[in-house]
Amino acid sequence: MTQISFFTLVTNLLSLVPNAEANGNVYPPPQTHTLSALDTSQLPTSAISRPTLSNGVPHHVEVRLFSDHQQVHAGDTIQLGIWLEQDEEWHTYWKSPGSIGKPTVIDWSLELGAGNTAEELDVSVSDHQYPIPSKFDQSGIISYGYEDSVMLTSSVTLPETLDSDLLYIKAKVEWLVCKESCIPGETSVSLPLNIGDSTLSVHAPLFEEVKKQHPQNALDITAFAIESVHSVDVIVPDSTFSYAIKVTPTSDQPLQFDTAKDWPLFTPITGEVWWINEQRLTRTDDGGLLVQLDCESFEAESLPMTDRIGGLIQLQVDNQWVAVEVSSNLSMVPKDTPVQQITSPLLGNDHSPPTEVAKTDDGTATISAENKPAEFSIFEALLLAFFGGMLLNIMPCVLPVISLKLFGLIEQSNITRRQQRAAGLAYTGGIIASFLALATAVIVLQSMFGLNIGWGFQFQYPAYVIALATIVFVFGLSLLGVFEVPAFGTGKANELSNKEGWMEYFMIGVFATLLATPCSAPFLGTGIGFALTLPPVGVLLFFGIAGLGLAFPFLIIAFIPSFFKLLPQPGAWMETFKELMGFTLLATTVWLVDVLGSQTGQAGITGFLSFATVVALSAWIFGKWGSIIATRKAQITSFLIAVGLSTIAGFFFLTTEFAEPAIAQTLRSDSEMDFSEHIPWQPFSDQNISALKSERKAIFIDFTADWCLSCKVNEKNVLETETIRNAMKNKGIVPVKADWTRRDESISRWLKEYGKAGVPFYLFIKADGTALPLPEVLTTNIVLEAFES
């Protein structure tokens, strides 16, 4: 895909996304240079253009073409400029726009003469140069660009012979401009120049002023030295690689910067066929800066090609800002090309086994590459997905829904074989559709917003927990007889030939997915860690196969009649069983409310319980006056009243704001840890793990979350037993809890390091630093054997 066609595709997509960059925070460059007032009086009308939008309104950007010459001579090197004048509060983008946006594209051409006799010159115009951009932060979506106006400059050297008296400079310009929405733009401008003696134009000083807005040439900087290195000599598609930049002061004085703030210290320059998985900024022992990028390439339509990597570095030297761009070319080659690994202290891979440096609060900690997860083939990953999906059926999270499905199977005992198969297919379809929807969300969040997504990520957002808890609570009330809905009424199995019957089992499949995703079953956690590194098609395939695995046992039952003989016969007992299942859903609601409380605090719990009370009242109103024997009008009226009351209650009572997190605790000493009744969990942080490893302590890390029922089962039945507590105490093992209930980039990075995409995950780090991952399902013997090692 060419750059221009990709530009058109992306801008059309972005134009459909409102509020992409509206009313966010703007951080201008630390040192700005104001330009003189722009004089366009001597510009011909062909050099100025403001296109019209499809609705007839003028575009928010006006384009102007300048040159530093008004008359040129053969062999001259002339400066060309494209000025983008943007309406107030609208902005265009830098060469590396960030999470959203698209850089401006300029297609230059030079012609001798005019009209039918014009001759296009075979000359090369330099890539246009960008001034130092501003940073835009809209709710964590970061982009880089320019408010109000910007001038992009290029240069061209004319041929030694010009057989004409007129030269036309032409430019086709494409851009994306954003405010409360993003709008693409495109126009063409041209500037005629006389050929004769070289004569500068009135705009020549403007080009000198614009140069002051650009980064300095690295060769002109004496305050520090710069070196950079890649981890490989060429880049193949679907591979990972590293890149490092080191800035070293040339004097004894350390450079002035704060590694906790990436702006304006380092702004990455990304390419077209790779992205950054992780960026780390650390201070070196000699007072310099080390930038380390962990990157991943993806498939391009045509190879080989050259891409770029680097960044804009802005530092204070003697209280003056110095800005410099560091960039390198990347040679992109086909997959079967041999790749040579490059070692360097900057990359942290100049020793054996190689290490990968992780960002910490005050320095660096290392994770040995010998503990890296094994790579899988796509076939192996899909097998893990299938069997992991099957094992989800016995995970605690999904047990309430499995009970519903078993209830449905008993209902199916007296229906035809065709209807039984239809029920199985509908249930499977609901699960697979939900898994594919989840995969699509993962792809969008990863590709558009650069988020490090893991399995069960949606449970880290209070709004999702509230929505799921409400659905579970309402379904529980339905099973208890407060009201009836088509999805869970008795006798629905006989309606499989109708739309309602299909929808019943399809929705049970959806419901199973909603509750299954916080659990990471054996095989699934490992496989999905690999799957999330695949292209979008691979992610969709993996999630789809995992969904098939979850549905597979019931799909087999639907197609093998002999299995139905093992089920009890339908009878009056089923009504009681259905009501008991209603209580299991209410218990599930309690679990979800507990998860919500860990995110939003006591106020969040009180608010949801108040909301749930109104929801229960609304369900009672609907059941009382909107029953299946009521008139159509009564059903609609009672339903609207129920929805209205619940909506108003949600507006007044619910909160999705995170409560203030507890202040991070420091490590406690050995004498302060009491193992007598509970494990004295230490708080997780890169800094704490680094400190414990420096003391050669053995460490047991529990990667967990309040929404992970499998985690809670392991903790109650294995970890929090007297046997394990005594083993930890006697062997001097430090227990550390990494709580992933809320989004935590540090925990996400550690999970990714070991090929995991979710919790539970358990890691035992020996005193010598060797790490031993443990399985998702723990037993006492598994943990004790790890401790003995």
mmCIF file with all atom_site columns, N, CA and C in Angstrom, residues 38 42 103 131 247 266 274 280 296 321 343 410 415 438 443 447 451 463 534 545 612 664 749 773:
data_model
loop_
_atom_site.group_PDB
_atom_site.id
_atom_site.type_symbol
_atom_site.label_atom_id
_atom_site.label_alt_id
_atom_site.label_comp_id
_atom_site.label_asym_id
_atom_site.label_entity_id
_atom_site.label_seq_id
_atom_site.pdbx_PDB_ins_code
_atom_site.Cartn_x
_atom_site.Cartn_y
_atom_site.Cartn_z
_atom_site.occupancy
_atom_site.B_iso_or_equiv
_atom_site.pdbx_formal_charge
_atom_site.auth_seq_id
_atom_site.auth_comp_id
_atom_site.auth_asym_id
_atom_site.auth_atom_id
_atom_site.pdbx_PDB_model_num
ATOM 1  N N  . LEU A 1 38  ? 3.105   37.386  8.173  1.00 0.00 ? 38  LEU A N  1
ATOM 2  C CA . LEU A 1 38  ? 3.190   36.800  6.845  1.00 0.00 ? 38  LEU A CA 1
ATOM 3  C C  . LEU A 1 38  ? 2.617   37.754  5.807  1.00 0.00 ? 38  LEU A C  1
ATOM 4  N N  . GLN A 1 42  ? 2.338   39.541  -2.557 1.00 0.00 ? 42  GLN A N  1
ATOM 5  C CA . GLN A 1 42  ? 3.019   39.299  -3.833 1.00 0.00 ? 42  GLN A CA 1
ATOM 6  C C  . GLN A 1 42  ? 2.830   37.869  -4.340 1.00 0.00 ? 42  GLN A C  1
ATOM 7  N N  . PRO A 1 103 ? 0.669   12.497  9.137  1.00 0.00 ? 103 PRO A N  1
ATOM 8  C CA . PRO A 1 103 ? 1.520   13.602  8.701  1.00 0.00 ? 103 PRO A CA 1
ATOM 9  C C  . PRO A 1 103 ? 1.073   14.148  7.348  1.00 0.00 ? 103 PRO A C  1
ATOM 10 N N  . PRO A 1 131 ? 9.011   21.722  11.761 1.00 0.00 ? 131 PRO A N  1
ATOM 11 C CA . PRO A 1 131 ? 9.435   22.379  13.009 1.00 0.00 ? 131 PRO A CA 1
ATOM 12 C C  . PRO A 1 131 ? 9.184   21.454  14.207 1.00 0.00 ? 131 PRO A C  1
ATOM 13 N N  . VAL A 1 247 ? 22.822  9.466   24.889 1.00 0.00 ? 247 VAL A N  1
ATOM 14 C CA . VAL A 1 247 ? 23.287  10.856  24.865 1.00 0.00 ? 247 VAL A CA 1
ATOM 15 C C  . VAL A 1 247 ? 24.257  11.025  26.021 1.00 0.00 ? 247 VAL A C  1
ATOM 16 N N  . PHE A 1 266 ? 11.840  13.163  25.211 1.00 0.00 ? 266 PHE A N  1
ATOM 17 C CA . PHE A 1 266 ? 11.980  12.276  24.053 1.00 0.00 ? 266 PHE A CA 1
ATOM 18 C C  . PHE A 1 266 ? 10.633  12.083  23.379 1.00 0.00 ? 266 PHE A C  1
ATOM 19 N N  . TRP A 1 274 ? 6.163   -0.783  11.486 1.00 0.00 ? 274 TRP A N  1
ATOM 20 C CA . TRP A 1 274 ? 6.544   -1.262  12.807 1.00 0.00 ? 274 TRP A CA 1
ATOM 21 C C  . TRP A 1 274 ? 5.978   -0.315  13.846 1.00 0.00 ? 274 TRP A C  1
ATOM 22 N N  . ARG A 1 280 ? 11.675  3.126   27.204 1.00 0.00 ? 280 ARG A N  1
ATOM 23 C CA . ARG A 1 280 ? 12.272  3.343   28.516 1.00 0.00 ? 280 ARG A CA 1
ATOM 24 C C  . ARG A 1 280 ? 13.299  4.468   28.449 1.00 0.00 ? 280 ARG A C  1
ATOM 25 N N  . GLU A 1 296 ? 8.194   -3.868  17.279 1.00 0.00 ? 296 GLU A N  1
ATOM 26 C CA . GLU A 1 296 ? 7.659   -5.037  16.595 1.00 0.00 ? 296 GLU A CA 1
ATOM 27 C C  . GLU A 1 296 ? 7.273   -4.641  15.174 1.00 0.00 ? 296 GLU A C  1
ATOM 28 N N  . TRP A 1 321 ? 17.726  25.426  25.967 1.00 0.00 ? 321 TRP A N  1
ATOM 29 C CA . TRP A 1 321 ? 17.173  24.214  25.376 1.00 0.00 ? 321 TRP A CA 1
ATOM 30 C C  . TRP A 1 321 ? 17.905  23.852  24.089 1.00 0.00 ? 321 TRP A C  1
ATOM 31 N N  . THR A 1 343 ? 25.082  -7.014  19.094 1.00 0.00 ? 343 THR A N  1
ATOM 32 C CA . THR A 1 343 ? 25.185  -6.842  20.545 1.00 0.00 ? 343 THR A CA 1
ATOM 33 C C  . THR A 1 343 ? 25.771  -5.486  20.867 1.00 0.00 ? 343 THR A C  1
ATOM 34 N N  . ILE A 1 410 ? -31.358 -30.196 29.801 1.00 0.00 ? 410 ILE A N  1
ATOM 35 C CA . ILE A 1 410 ? -32.433 -31.028 30.353 1.00 0.00 ? 410 ILE A CA 1
ATOM 36 C C  . ILE A 1 410 ? -33.753 -30.688 29.672 1.00 0.00 ? 410 ILE A C  1
ATOM 37 N N  . ILE A 1 415 ? -37.231 -32.788 22.885 1.00 0.00 ? 415 ILE A N  1
ATOM 38 C CA . ILE A 1 415 ? -37.416 -32.132 21.597 1.00 0.00 ? 415 ILE A CA 1
ATOM 39 C C  . ILE A 1 415 ? -36.759 -32.965 20.512 1.00 0.00 ? 415 ILE A C  1
ATOM 40 N N  . LEU A 1 438 ? -14.816 -9.421  21.177 1.00 0.00 ? 438 LEU A N  1
ATOM 41 C CA . LEU A 1 438 ? -13.747 -9.101  22.124 1.00 0.00 ? 438 LEU A CA 1
ATOM 42 C C  . LEU A 1 438 ? -12.416 -8.950  21.398 1.00 0.00 ? 438 LEU A C  1
ATOM 43 N N  . ILE A 1 443 ? -7.954  -5.540  19.064 1.00 0.00 ? 443 ILE A N  1
ATOM 44 C CA . ILE A 1 443 ? -7.218  -5.045  17.891 1.00 0.00 ? 443 ILE A CA 1
ATOM 45 C C  . ILE A 1 443 ? -7.306  -3.529  17.803 1.00 0.00 ? 443 ILE A C  1
ATOM 46 N N  . SER A 1 447 ? -4.050  -1.176  18.136 1.00 0.00 ? 447 SER A N  1
ATOM 47 C CA . SER A 1 447 ? -3.553  -0.515  16.929 1.00 0.00 ? 447 SER A CA 1
ATOM 48 C C  . SER A 1 447 ? -3.788  0.993   16.949 1.00 0.00 ? 447 SER A C  1
ATOM 49 N N  . LEU A 1 451 ? -2.504  0.539   23.401 1.00 0.00 ? 451 LEU A N  1
ATOM 50 C CA . LEU A 1 451 ? -2.638  -0.006  24.746 1.00 0.00 ? 451 LEU A CA 1
ATOM 51 C C  . LEU A 1 451 ? -2.102  -1.428  24.818 1.00 0.00 ? 451 LEU A C  1
ATOM 52 N N  . ALA A 1 463 ? -17.038 0.783   34.400 1.00 0.00 ? 463 ALA A N  1
ATOM 53 C CA . ALA A 1 463 ? -18.273 0.814   33.610 1.00 0.00 ? 463 ALA A CA 1
ATOM 54 C C  . ALA A 1 463 ? -18.659 -0.581  33.136 1.00 0.00 ? 463 ALA A C  1
ATOM 55 N N  . LEU A 1 534 ? 0.310   -11.359 17.183 1.00 0.00 ? 534 LEU A N  1
ATOM 56 C CA . LEU A 1 534 ? 0.026   -11.678 15.784 1.00 0.00 ? 534 LEU A CA 1
ATOM 57 C C  . LEU A 1 534 ? -0.670  -10.512 15.085 1.00 0.00 ? 534 LEU A C  1
ATOM 58 N N  . ILE A 1 545 ? -11.177 -19.619 17.798 1.00 0.00 ? 545 ILE A N  1
ATOM 59 C CA . ILE A 1 545 ? -10.917 -21.011 18.172 1.00 0.00 ? 545 ILE A CA 1
ATOM 60 C C  . ILE A 1 545 ? -11.104 -21.207 19.677 1.00 0.00 ? 545 ILE A C  1
ATOM 61 N N  . ALA A 1 612 ? -29.018 -0.861  42.347 1.00 0.00 ? 612 ALA A N  1
ATOM 62 C CA . ALA A 1 612 ? -29.576 -2.208  42.222 1.00 0.00 ? 612 ALA A CA 1
ATOM 63 C C  . ALA A 1 612 ? -30.942 -2.315  42.896 1.00 0.00 ? 612 ALA A C  1
ATOM 64 N N  . ALA A 1 664 ? 1.431   3.657   47.940 1.00 0.00 ? 664 ALA A N  1
ATOM 65 C CA . ALA A 1 664 ? 2.300   2.488   47.764 1.00 0.00 ? 664 ALA A CA 1
ATOM 66 C C  . ALA A 1 664 ? 3.156   2.264   49.006 1.00 0.00 ? 664 ALA A C  1
ATOM 67 N N  . ARG A 1 749 ? 3.510   -5.391  31.548 1.00 0.00 ? 749 ARG A N  1
ATOM 68 C CA . ARG A 1 749 ? 4.805   -5.664  30.921 1.00 0.00 ? 749 ARG A CA 1
ATOM 69 C C  . ARG A 1 749 ? 5.400   -6.962  31.444 1.00 0.00 ? 749 ARG A C  1
ATOM 70 N N  . PRO A 1 773 ? 8.344   -19.890 36.120 1.00 0.00 ? 773 PRO A N  1
ATOM 71 C CA . PRO A 1 773 ? 6.885   -19.690 36.028 1.00 0.00 ? 773 PRO A CA 1
ATOM 72 C C  . PRO A 1 773 ? 6.141   -20.931 36.490 1.00 0.00 ? 773 PRO A C  1
#
